[in-house]
Amino acid sequence: MSIYAIFVPKFFVVMGMMVNLQDMGGIWIFGLTISIAAILSKLIGSSLPALLFKFKLIESLRIGIGMVPRGEIAILIASIGITQGLIEVNCTEQQLC
């Protein structure tokens, strides 16, 4: 088992635990809608060009699904900024709301 397999899931668990669900209030429906739209747009936006370049349907879907988690680097950079005191937690909450 690699170090990557150990620490990456723990990182996302910790990031998820840092989310204050009470502060979300009534915007969870908005967040869910935005999340679904983002996933579908990445899936469609990556799969269709792959189909145009003569990939098979299953291969195109694999490419599209592979593009979905592309925001994890931004989460990593934001968490480093928060722990180093470069980003205030209130600042990130305002940007999310």
Coordinates of C-alpha atoms in Angstrom, one line a residue, residues 10-57:
K10 CA -7.4 11.0 5.2
F11 CA -6.9 14.5 3.7
F12 CA -10.4 14.5 2.2
V13 CA -12.0 13.2 5.4
V14 CA -10.3 16.1 7.3
M15 CA -11.4 18.6 4.7
G16 CA -15.0 17.3 4.9
M17 CA -14.9 17.5 8.7
M18 CA -13.9 21.2 8.5
V19 CA -17.1 22.1 6.7
N20 CA -19.6 23.7 9.1
L21 CA -22.9 22.4 7.9
Q22 CA -24.9 24.7 10.2
D23 CA -23.4 27.7 8.4
M24 CA -24.8 26.4 5.1
G25 CA -28.4 27.0 6.1
G26 CA -30.7 27.0 3.1
I27 CA -28.0 27.0 0.4
W28 CA -27.4 23.3 0.4
I29 CA -29.9 22.9 -2.5
F30 CA -28.0 25.6 -4.4
G31 CA -24.7 23.8 -3.6
L32 CA -26.1 20.5 -4.8
T33 CA -27.4 22.0 -8.0
I34 CA -24.0 23.6 -8.7
S35 CA -22.2 20.3 -7.9
I36 CA -24.4 18.4 -10.3
A37 CA -24.0 21.0 -13.0
A38 CA -20.2 21.0 -12.6
I39 CA -20.0 17.2 -12.7
L40 CA -22.2 17.0 -15.8
S41 CA -20.4 19.8 -17.6
K42 CA -17.0 18.2 -17.0
L43 CA -18.3 14.8 -18.1
I44 CA -20.0 16.1 -21.2
G45 CA -17.3 18.6 -22.0
S46 CA -14.6 15.9 -21.9
S47 CA -16.6 13.0 -23.4
L48 CA -17.9 14.8 -26.5
P49 CA -14.5 15.9 -27.8
A50 CA -13.2 12.4 -27.2
L51 CA -16.0 11.0 -29.3
L52 CA -15.2 13.4 -32.0
F53 CA -11.6 12.1 -32.0
K54 CA -13.0 8.6 -32.7
F55 CA -12.7 7.2 -29.2
K56 CA -15.2 4.5 -28.4
L57 CA -18.2 5.5 -26.1

